[in-house]
CSV table of N, CA and C in Angstrom, one decimal:
chain,number,residue,atom,x,y,z
A,1047,MET,N,104.9,73.6,128.7
A,1047,MET,CA,105.2,72.8,127.6
A,1047,MET,C,105.9,73.6,126.5
A,1048,ILE,N,105.4,74.9,126.3
A,1048,ILE,CA,106.0,75.7,125.2
A,1048,ILE,C,107.5,75.9,125.5
A,1049,GLU,N,107.9,76.1,126.7
A,1049,GLU,CA,109.3,76.3,127.1
A,1049,GLU,C,110.1,75.0,126.8
A,1050,GLU,N,109.5,73.8,127.0
A,1050,GLU,CA,110.2,72.6,126.8
A,1050,GLU,C,110.4,72.4,125.3
A,1051,ILE,N,109.4,72.8,124.5
A,1051,ILE,CA,109.6,72.7,123.0
A,1051,ILE,C,110.6,73.7,122.5
A,1052,GLU,N,110.6,74.9,123.1
A,1052,GLU,CA,111.7,75.9,122.8
A,1052,GLU,C,113.0,75.3,123.1
A,1053,GLN,N,113.2,74.7,124.3
A,1053,GLN,CA,114.5,74.2,124.7
A,1053,GLN,C,114.8,73.0,123.7
A,1054,GLY,N,113.9,72.2,123.4
A,1054,GLY,CA,114.1,71.1,122.5
A,1054,GLY,C,114.6,71.6,121.1
A,1055,MET,N,114.0,72.7,120.6
A,1055,MET,CA,114.5,73.2,119.3
A,1055,MET,C,115.9,73.8,119.4
A,1056,ILE,N,116.3,74.4,120.6
A,1056,ILE,CA,117.6,74.9,120.7
A,1056,ILE,C,118.6,73.7,120.7
A,1057,LEU,N,118.2,72.6,121.4
A,1057,LEU,CA,119.1,71.4,121.3
A,1057,LEU,C,119.1,70.8,119.9
A,1058,TYR,N,117.9,70.8,119.3
A,1058,TYR,CA,117.8,70.2,117.9
A,1058,TYR,C,118.8,70.9,117.0
A,1059,THR,N,119.1,72.2,117.1
A,1059,THR,CA,120.0,73.0,116.3
A,1059,THR,C,121.4,72.8,116.7
A,1060,GLN,N,121.7,72.1,117.8
A,1060,GLN,CA,123.0,71.9,118.3
A,1060,GLN,C,123.9,71.4,117.1
A,1061,GLY,N,125.1,72.0,117.0
A,1061,GLY,CA,126.0,71.6,115.9
A,1061,GLY,C,125.7,72.4,114.7
A,1062,ASN,N,124.6,73.1,114.6
A,1062,ASN,CA,124.3,74.0,113.4
A,1062,ASN,C,125.2,75.2,113.5
A,1063,LYS,N,126.1,75.4,112.6
A,1063,LYS,CA,127.0,76.5,112.6
A,1063,LYS,C,126.3,77.9,112.5
A,1064,ILE,N,125.1,77.9,112.0
A,1064,ILE,CA,124.3,79.1,111.8
A,1064,ILE,C,123.5,79.4,113.0
A,1065,LYS,N,124.0,80.0,114.1
A,1065,LYS,CA,123.3,80.2,115.3
A,1065,LYS,C,122.2,81.3,115.1
A,1066,HIS,N,122.2,81.9,113.9
A,1066,HIS,CA,121.2,82.8,113.6
A,1066,HIS,C,119.8,82.1,113.7
A,1067,ASP,N,119.8,80.9,113.3
A,1067,ASP,CA,118.5,80.1,113.3
A,1067,ASP,C,117.8,80.2,114.7
A,1068,VAL,N,118.6,80.0,115.8
A,1068,VAL,CA,118.0,80.0,117.1
A,1068,VAL,C,117.5,81.4,117.4
A,1069,ALA,N,118.3,82.4,117.2
A,1069,ALA,CA,117.9,83.8,117.5
A,1069,ALA,C,116.6,84.1,116.7
A,1070,HIS,N,116.6,83.6,115.4
A,1070,HIS,CA,115.4,83.9,114.6
A,1070,HIS,C,114.2,83.3,115.1
A,1071,PHE,N,114.2,82.0,115.4
A,1071,PHE,CA,112.9,81.4,115.9
A,1071,PHE,C,112.5,82.0,117.3
A,1072,LEU,N,113.5,82.3,118.1
A,1072,LEU,CA,113.1,82.9,119.4
A,1072,LEU,C,112.4,84.3,119.2
A,1073,LYS,N,112.9,85.1,118.2
A,1073,LYS,CA,112.2,86.4,117.9
A,1073,LYS,C,110.9,86.2,117.3
A,1074,VAL,N,110.8,85.3,116.4
A,1074,VAL,CA,109.5,85.0,115.8
A,1074,VAL,C,108.5,84.5,116.8
A,1075,HIS,N,108.9,83.7,117.7
A,1075,HIS,CA,108.0,83.2,118.8
A,1075,HIS,C,107.5,84.3,119.6
A,1076,GLN,N,108.4,85.3,120.0
A,1076,GLN,CA,108.0,86.4,120.8
A,1076,GLN,C,107.0,87.3,120.1
A,1077,TYR,N,107.2,87.6,118.9
A,1077,TYR,CA,106.3,88.4,118.1
A,1077,TYR,C,104.9,87.7,118.0
A,1078,ALA,N,105.0,86.4,117.7
A,1078,ALA,CA,103.8,85.6,117.5
A,1078,ALA,C,103.0,85.6,118.8
A,1079,ARG,N,103.7,85.3,119.9
A,1079,ARG,CA,103.1,85.3,121.2
A,1079,ARG,C,102.4,86.6,121.5
A,1080,LEU,N,103.1,87.7,121.3
A,1080,LEU,CA,102.6,89.1,121.6
A,1080,LEU,C,101.4,89.4,120.7
A,1081,ILE,N,101.5,89.1,119.4
A,1081,ILE,CA,100.4,89.4,118.5
A,1081,ILE,C,99.2,88.6,118.9
A,1082,GLY,N,99.4,87.3,119.1
A,1082,GLY,CA,98.3,86.4,119.4
A,1082,GLY,C,97.6,86.8,120.7
A,1083,GLN,N,98.3,87.2,121.7
A,1083,GLN,CA,97.7,87.6,122.9
A,1083,GLN,C,96.9,88.9,122.7
A,1084,LEU,N,97.5,89.9,122.0
A,1084,LEU,CA,96.8,91.1,121.8
A,1084,LEU,C,95.6,91.0,120.8
A,1085,GLU,N,95.6,90.0,120.0
A,1085,GLU,CA,94.5,89.7,119.1
A,1085,GLU,C,93.5,88.7,119.8
A,1086,HIS,N,93.7,88.4,121.0
A,1086,HIS,CA,92.8,87.6,121.8
A,1086,HIS,C,92.5,86.2,121.3
A,1087,LEU,N,93.6,85.5,120.9
A,1087,LEU,CA,93.4,84.1,120.5
A,1087,LEU,C,92.9,83.2,121.6
A,1088,GLU,N,92.1,82.2,121.3
A,1088,GLU,CA,91.8,81.2,122.4
A,1088,GLU,C,93.0,80.5,122.7
A,1089,LYS,N,93.1,79.9,123.9
A,1089,LYS,CA,94.3,79.3,124.5
A,1089,LYS,C,94.8,78.2,123.5
A,1090,ARG,N,94.0,77.3,123.0
A,1090,ARG,CA,94.5,76.3,122.2
A,1090,ARG,C,95.1,76.8,120.9
A,1091,GLU,N,94.5,77.8,120.3
A,1091,GLU,CA,95.0,78.4,119.1
A,1091,GLU,C,96.3,79.2,119.4
A,1092,GLN,N,96.4,79.8,120.5
A,1092,GLN,CA,97.6,80.5,120.9
A,1092,GLN,C,98.7,79.5,121.1
A,1093,ASP,N,98.4,78.4,121.7
A,1093,ASP,CA,99.5,77.3,121.9
A,1093,ASP,C,99.9,76.8,120.6
A,1094,ILE,N,99.0,76.5,119.7
A,1094,ILE,CA,99.4,76.0,118.3
A,1094,ILE,C,100.3,77.1,117.6
A,1095,LEU,N,99.9,78.3,117.7
A,1095,LEU,CA,100.6,79.4,117.1
A,1095,LEU,C,102.1,79.4,117.6
A,1096,GLU,N,102.2,79.4,119.0
A,1096,GLU,CA,103.5,79.5,119.6
A,1096,GLU,C,104.4,78.3,119.2
A,1097,VAL,N,103.8,77.1,119.2
A,1097,VAL,CA,104.6,75.9,118.9
A,1097,VAL,C,105.0,76.1,117.4
A,1098,ALA,N,104.1,76.5,116.5
A,1098,ALA,CA,104.5,76.6,115.1
A,1098,ALA,C,105.6,77.7,114.9
A,1099,ALA,N,105.5,78.8,115.7
A,1099,ALA,CA,106.5,79.8,115.6
A,1099,ALA,C,107.9,79.3,116.0
A,1100,ILE,N,107.9,78.5,117.0
A,1100,ILE,CA,109.2,77.9,117.5
A,1100,ILE,C,109.8,77.0,116.4
A,1101,VAL,N,109.0,76.2,115.8
A,1101,VAL,CA,109.5,75.1,114.9
A,1101,VAL,C,109.4,75.5,113.4
A,1102,HIS,N,108.9,76.7,113.1
A,1102,HIS,CA,108.6,77.1,111.7
A,1102,HIS,C,109.8,76.9,110.7
A,1103,ASP,N,111.0,77.1,111.2
A,1103,ASP,CA,112.2,77.0,110.3
A,1103,ASP,C,113.0,75.7,110.6
A,1104,ILE,N,112.4,74.7,111.1
A,1104,ILE,CA,113.0,73.5,111.5
A,1104,ILE,C,113.8,72.9,110.4
A,1105,ALA,N,113.4,73.1,109.2
A,1105,ALA,CA,114.0,72.4,108.0
A,1105,ALA,C,115.2,73.2,107.5
A,1106,CYS,N,115.5,74.4,108.0
A,1106,CYS,CA,116.6,75.2,107.4
A,1106,CYS,C,117.9,74.4,107.5
A,1107,PRO,N,118.4,73.9,108.6
A,1107,PRO,CA,119.7,73.2,108.6
A,1107,PRO,C,119.7,72.1,107.6
A,1108,MET,N,118.7,71.2,107.5
A,1108,MET,CA,118.6,70.1,106.6
A,1108,MET,C,118.6,70.6,105.1
A,1109,CYS,N,117.9,71.6,104.9
A,1109,CYS,CA,117.8,72.2,103.5
A,1109,CYS,C,119.1,72.7,103.0
A,1110,ARG,N,119.8,73.4,104.0
A,1110,ARG,CA,121.2,73.9,103.6
A,1110,ARG,C,122.1,72.8,103.2
A,1111,GLU,N,122.0,71.7,104.0
A,1111,GLU,CA,122.8,70.5,103.7
A,1111,GLU,C,122.4,69.8,102.4
A,1112,LYS,N,121.1,69.6,102.3
A,1112,LYS,CA,120.6,68.8,101.2
A,1112,LYS,C,120.6,69.6,99.9
A,1113,TYR,N,120.2,70.9,99.9
A,1113,TYR,CA,120.0,71.6,98.7
A,1113,TYR,C,121.0,72.8,98.5
A,1114,GLY,N,121.8,73.1,99.6
A,1114,GLY,CA,122.7,74.2,99.5
A,1114,GLY,C,122.1,75.5,99.8
A,1115,HIS,N,120.8,75.6,100.1
A,1115,HIS,CA,120.1,76.8,100.6
A,1115,HIS,C,118.8,76.4,101.2
A,1116,CYS,N,118.1,77.3,101.8
A,1116,CYS,CA,116.9,77.0,102.5
A,1116,CYS,C,115.7,77.9,102.0
A,1117,ALA,N,115.5,77.9,100.7
A,1117,ALA,CA,114.4,78.7,100.2
A,1117,ALA,C,113.1,78.3,100.8
A,1118,GLY,N,112.2,79.2,100.9
A,1118,GLY,CA,110.9,79.0,101.5
A,1118,GLY,C,110.1,77.8,101.1
A,1119,ASN,N,110.1,77.6,99.8
A,1119,ASN,CA,109.4,76.4,99.3
A,1119,ASN,C,110.0,75.1,99.8
A,1120,LEU,N,111.3,75.1,99.9
A,1120,LEU,CA,111.9,73.9,100.5
A,1120,LEU,C,111.7,73.7,101.9
A,1121,GLN,N,111.6,74.8,102.7
A,1121,GLN,CA,111.3,74.7,104.1
A,1121,GLN,C,109.9,74.1,104.3
A,1122,GLU,N,109.0,74.6,103.4
A,1122,GLU,CA,107.6,74.2,103.5
A,1122,GLU,C,107.4,72.7,103.1
A,1123,LYS,N,108.3,72.3,102.2
A,1123,LYS,CA,108.2,70.9,101.7
A,1123,LYS,C,108.8,69.9,102.8
A,1124,GLU,N,109.9,70.3,103.4
A,1124,GLU,CA,110.6,69.4,104.3
A,1124,GLU,C,110.2,69.5,105.7
A,1125,GLY,N,109.7,70.7,106.1
A,1125,GLY,CA,109.5,71.0,107.5
A,1125,GLY,C,108.4,70.1,108.2
A,1126,PRO,N,107.3,69.8,107.7
A,1126,PRO,CA,106.3,69.1,108.4
A,1126,PRO,C,106.7,67.7,109.0
A,1127,GLU,N,107.4,67.0,108.2
A,1127,GLU,CA,107.9,65.6,108.7
A,1127,GLU,C,108.8,65.8,109.9
A,1128,LEU,N,109.7,66.8,109.8
A,1128,LEU,CA,110.6,67.0,110.9
A,1128,LEU,C,109.9,67.5,112.1
A,1129,VAL,N,108.8,68.3,111.9
A,1129,VAL,CA,108.0,68.7,113.1
A,1129,VAL,C,107.4,67.5,113.8
A,1130,LYS,N,106.8,66.6,113.0
A,1130,LYS,CA,106.2,65.4,113.6
A,1130,LYS,C,107.2,64.7,114.4
A,1131,GLU,N,108.4,64.6,113.9
A,1131,GLU,CA,109.4,63.8,114.7
A,1131,GLU,C,109.8,64.5,116.0
A,1132,VAL,N,110.0,65.8,115.9
A,1132,VAL,CA,110.3,66.6,117.1
A,1132,VAL,C,109.2,66.6,118.2
A,1133,LEU,N,107.9,66.7,117.7
A,1133,LEU,CA,106.8,66.9,118.6
A,1133,LEU,C,106.3,65.5,119.1
A,1134,LYS,N,106.8,64.4,118.6
A,1134,LYS,CA,106.2,63.1,119.0
A,1134,LYS,C,106.5,62.8,120.5
A,1135,GLY,N,107.5,63.5,121.1
A,1135,GLY,CA,107.8,63.2,122.5
A,1135,GLY,C,106.9,64.1,123.5
A,1136,PHE,N,106.0,64.9,122.9
A,1136,PHE,CA,105.2,65.8,123.8
A,1136,PHE,C,103.8,65.3,123.8
A,1137,PRO,N,103.1,65.6,124.9
A,1137,PRO,CA,101.7,65.1,125.0
A,1137,PRO,C,100.7,66.0,124.2
A,1138,LEU,N,100.8,65.9,122.9
A,1138,LEU,CA,100.0,66.7,122.0
A,1138,LEU,C,99.1,65.8,121.2
A,1139,ASP,N,97.8,66.2,121.0
A,1139,ASP,CA,96.9,65.4,120.2
A,1139,ASP,C,97.2,65.6,118.7
A,1140,TYR,N,96.6,64.6,118.0
A,1140,TYR,CA,96.9,64.5,116.6
A,1140,TYR,C,96.5,65.9,115.8
A,1141,ALA,N,95.3,66.4,116.1
A,1141,ALA,CA,94.9,67.6,115.5
A,1141,ALA,C,95.8,68.8,115.8
A,1142,PHE,N,96.3,68.9,117.0
A,1142,PHE,CA,97.2,69.9,117.3
A,1142,PHE,C,98.5,69.8,116.5
A,1143,VAL,N,99.1,68.7,116.4
A,1143,VAL,CA,100.3,68.4,115.7
A,1143,VAL,C,100.1,68.7,114.2
A,1144,GLU,N,98.9,68.2,113.7
A,1144,GLU,CA,98.6,68.4,112.3
A,1144,GLU,C,98.5,69.9,111.9
A,1145,ARG,N,97.9,70.7,112.8
A,1145,ARG,CA,97.8,72.1,112.5
A,1145,ARG,C,99.2,72.8,112.5
A,1146,VAL,N,100.0,72.4,113.5
A,1146,VAL,CA,101.3,73.0,113.5
A,1146,VAL,C,102.1,72.6,112.2
A,1147,CYS,N,102.0,71.3,111.8
A,1147,CYS,CA,102.6,70.9,110.6
A,1147,CYS,C,102.1,71.7,109.4
A,1148,TYR,N,100.8,71.9,109.3
A,1148,TYR,CA,100.2,72.7,108.3
A,1148,TYR,C,100.8,74.1,108.2
A,1149,LEU,N,100.8,74.8,109.4
A,1149,LEU,CA,101.4,76.1,109.5
A,1149,LEU,C,102.8,76.1,109.0
A,1150,VAL,N,103.6,75.2,109.5
A,1150,VAL,CA,105.0,75.1,109.1
A,1150,VAL,C,105.1,74.9,107.6
A,1151,GLY,N,104.2,74.1,107.0
A,1151,GLY,CA,104.2,73.8,105.6
A,1151,GLY,C,103.7,74.9,104.7
A,1152,HIS,N,103.3,76.0,105.4
A,1152,HIS,CA,102.7,77.1,104.6
A,1152,HIS,C,103.2,78.5,105.0
A,1153,HIS,N,104.3,78.5,105.9
A,1153,HIS,CA,104.7,79.8,106.5
A,1153,HIS,C,105.3,80.8,105.5
A,1154,HIS,N,105.5,80.4,104.3
A,1154,HIS,CA,106.0,81.3,103.2
A,1154,HIS,C,104.9,81.5,102.2
A,1155,THR,N,103.7,81.0,102.4
A,1155,THR,CA,102.6,81.1,101.4
A,1155,THR,C,101.6,82.2,101.9
A,1156,TYR,N,101.5,83.2,101.2
A,1156,TYR,CA,100.7,84.4,101.6
A,1156,TYR,C,99.3,84.4,101.0
A,1157,GLN,N,98.9,83.4,100.3
A,1157,GLN,CA,97.5,83.4,99.8
A,1157,GLN,C,96.8,82.2,100.4
A,1158,ASP,N,95.5,82.4,100.4
A,1158,ASP,CA,94.6,81.4,101.0
A,1158,ASP,C,94.9,81.1,102.5
A,1159,VAL,N,95.1,82.2,103.2
A,1159,VAL,CA,95.4,82.1,104.7
A,1159,VAL,C,94.1,81.7,105.4
A,1160,ASP,N,94.1,80.6,106.1
A,1160,ASP,CA,92.8,80.0,106.6
A,1160,ASP,C,92.7,80.1,108.1
A,1161,GLY,N,93.3,81.0,108.8
A,1161,GLY,CA,93.1,81.1,110.2
A,1161,GLY,C,94.0,82.2,110.8
A,1162,LEU,N,93.5,82.7,111.9
A,1162,LEU,CA,94.3,83.8,112.6
A,1162,LEU,C,95.6,83.3,113.0
A,1163,ASP,N,95.8,82.1,113.4
A,1163,ASP,CA,97.1,81.6,113.8
A,1163,ASP,C,98.0,81.6,112.6
A,1164,TYR,N,97.6,81.3,111.5
A,1164,TYR,CA,98.4,81.3,110.2
A,1164,TYR,C,98.7,82.7,109.9
A,1165,GLN,N,97.8,83.6,109.9
A,1165,GLN,CA,98.0,85.0,109.6
A,1165,GLN,C,99.1,85.6,110.6
A,1166,ILE,N,99.0,85.3,111.8
A,1166,ILE,CA,99.9,85.9,112.8
A,1166,ILE,C,101.3,85.3,112.6
A,1167,LEU,N,101.4,84.0,112.3
A,1167,LEU,CA,102.7,83.5,112.0
A,1167,LEU,C,103.4,84.2,110.9
A,1168,LEU,N,102.6,84.4,109.8
A,1168,LEU,CA,103.2,85.1,108.6
A,1168,LEU,C,103.7,86.5,109.1
A,1169,GLU,N,102.9,87.2,109.8
A,1169,GLU,CA,103.2,88.6,110.3
A,1169,GLU,C,104.5,88.6,111.2
A,1170,ALA,N,104.5,87.6,112.1
A,1170,ALA,CA,105.6,87.6,113.1
A,1170,ALA,C,106.9,87.3,112.3
A,1171,ASP,N,106.9,86.3,111.4
A,1171,ASP,CA,108.1,85.9,110.6
A,1171,ASP,C,108.5,87.1,109.7
A,1172,PHE,N,107.5,87.8,109.1
A,1172,PHE,CA,107.9,88.9,108.3
A,1172,PHE,C,108.5,90.0,109.1
A,1173,LEU,N,108.0,90.3,110.3
A,1173,LEU,CA,108.6,91.4,111.1
A,1173,LEU,C,110.1,91.1,111.5
A,1174,VAL,N,110.4,89.8,111.8
A,1174,VAL,CA,111.7,89.4,112.1
A,1174,VAL,C,112.6,89.5,110.8
A,1175,ASN,N,112.1,88.9,109.7
A,1175,ASN,CA,112.8,88.9,108.5
A,1175,ASN,C,113.1,90.4,108.0
A,1176,ALA,N,112.2,91.3,108.2
A,1176,ALA,CA,112.3,92.7,107.8
A,1176,ALA,C,113.5,93.3,108.5
A,1177,GLY,N,113.7,93.0,109.8
A,1177,GLY,CA,114.8,93.6,110.5
A,1177,GLY,C,116.1,92.9,110.2
A,1178,GLU,N,116.1,91.6,110.0
A,1178,GLU,CA,117.3,90.8,109.7
A,1178,GLU,C,117.8,91.1,108.3
A,1179,SER,N,116.9,91.3,107.4
A,1179,SER,CA,117.3,91.5,106.0
A,1179,SER,C,117.2,93.0,105.5
A,1180,ASN,N,116.9,93.9,106.4
A,1180,ASN,CA,116.8,95.3,106.1
A,1180,ASN,C,116.0,95.6,104.9
A,1181,TYR,N,114.8,95.1,104.9
A,1181,TYR,CA,113.9,95.3,103.7
A,1181,TYR,C,113.7,96.8,103.4
A,1182,ALA,N,113.7,97.1,102.1
A,1182,ALA,CA,113.5,98.4,101.6
A,1182,ALA,C,112.1,98.9,101.9
A,1183,LYS,N,111.9,100.2,102.0
A,1183,LYS,CA,110.6,100.8,102.4
A,1183,LYS,C,109.5,100.4,101.5
A,1184,ASP,N,109.7,100.3,100.2
A,1184,ASP,CA,108.6,99.9,99.3
A,1184,ASP,C,108.2,98.4,99.6
A,1185,VAL,N,109.1,97.6,100.0
A,1185,VAL,CA,108.7,96.2,100.3
A,1185,VAL,C,107.9,96.2,101.6
A,1186,LEU,N,108.3,97.0,102.5
A,1186,LEU,CA,107.5,97.1,103.8
A,1186,LEU,C,106.1,97.7,103.6
A,1187,GLU,N,106.0,98.7,102.8
A,1187,GLU,CA,104.7,99.3,102.5
A,1187,GLU,C,103.8,98.3,101.7
A,1188,ASN,N,104.4,97.6,100.8
A,1188,ASN,CA,103.6,96.6,100.1
A,1188,ASN,C,103.1,95.5,101.0
A,1189,ALA,N,104.0,95.1,101.9
A,1189,ALA,CA,103.6,94.1,102.9
A,1189,ALA,C,102.5,94.6,103.8
A,1190,CYS,N,102.5,95.8,104.2
A,1190,CYS,CA,101.5,96.4,105.1
A,1190,CYS,C,100.2,96.4,104.4
A,1191,VAL,N,100.1,96.5,103.1
A,1191,VAL,CA,98.8,96.5,102.4
A,1191,VAL,C,98.4,95.1,102.0
A,1192,ASN,N,99.4,94.3,101.6
A,1192,ASN,CA,99.1,93.0,101.0
A,1192,ASN,C,99.2,91.8,101.9
A,1193,ILE,N,100.0,91.9,103.0
A,1193,ILE,CA,100.2,90.7,103.8
A,1193,ILE,C,99.6,90.9,105.2
A,1194,PHE,N,99.8,92.0,105.8
A,1194,PHE,CA,99.4,92.2,107.2
A,1194,PHE,C,97.9,92.4,107.3
A,1195,ARG,N,97.2,91.8,108.2
A,1195,ARG,CA,95.8,91.9,108.4
A,1195,ARG,C,95.4,92.2,109.9
A,1196,THR,N,96.2,91.8,110.8
A,1196,THR,CA,95.9,92.1,112.2
A,1196,THR,C,96.2,93.5,112.6
A,1197,GLU,N,95.4,94.1,113.5
A,1197,GLU,CA,95.6,95.4,113.9
A,1197,GLU,C,97.0,95.5,114.7
A,1198,THR,N,97.3,94.5,115.5
A,1198,THR,CA,98.5,94.5,116.2
A,1198,THR,C,99.7,94.4,115.3
A,1199,GLY,N,99.7,93.5,114.3
A,1199,GLY,CA,100.8,93.3,113.4
A,1199,GLY,C,101.0,94.6,112.5
A,1200,ILE,N,99.9,95.2,112.1
A,1200,ILE,CA,100.1,96.4,111.3
A,1200,ILE,C,100.7,97.5,112.2
A,1201,HIS,N,100.2,97.6,113.4
A,1201,HIS,CA,100.8,98.6,114.3
A,1201,HIS,C,102.3,98.4,114.5
A,1202,LEU,N,102.7,97.1,114.8
A,1202,LEU,CA,104.1,96.8,115.0
A,1202,LEU,C,104.9,97.2,113.7
A,1203,LEU,N,104.4,96.8,112.6
A,1203,LEU,CA,105.2,97.0,111.3
A,1203,LEU,C,105.4,98.5,111.1
A,1204,LYS,N,104.3,99.3,111.3
A,1204,LYS,CA,104.4,100.7,111.1
A,1204,LYS,C,105.3,101.4,112.1
A,1205,SER,N,105.1,101.0,113.4
A,1205,SER,CA,105.9,101.7,114.4
A,1205,SER,C,107.4,101.3,114.4
A,1206,MET,N,107.7,100.1,113.9
A,1206,MET,CA,109.1,99.7,113.8
A,1206,MET,C,109.8,100.1,112.5
A,1207,TYR,N,109.1,100.0,111.4
A,1207,TYR,CA,109.8,100.2,110.1
A,1207,TYR,C,109.3,101.3,109.2
A,1208,LEU,N,108.1,101.8,109.4
A,1208,LEU,CA,107.5,102.8,108.5
A,1208,LEU,C,107.3,104.1,109.1
């Protein structure tokens, strides 16, 4: 099922001139998958995390068109409804879809993190953004202290960037 959702997101972005979006969510998914597995998430939580990682930036193309940019707060505002639309064709229960929507609606919010799936999504997205945006060392050090919580995420951040 994860692969079908991934394929669906690639098709969903068809026509989007910014192919960076596909590469970005594929990388975030791989980091989320790796961190989740190494942090020993239960299968359902791992599946929720992976689906959320795949669809986390679903609102970017629409936000660029509607607002001229895709700031994090706009992605969080617009993303959950788009997620519901994309996931309705998959055999997923209500609670699963709601949690994915919650994660997508908070993936740029670093306070009040209420689950390991949420924490890992933040870390995976940050790892990819750090490489894509060439974050300064002080930003990375600050994130290591203030954002990252999992042993695996901290290890990846330090080994890749610090």
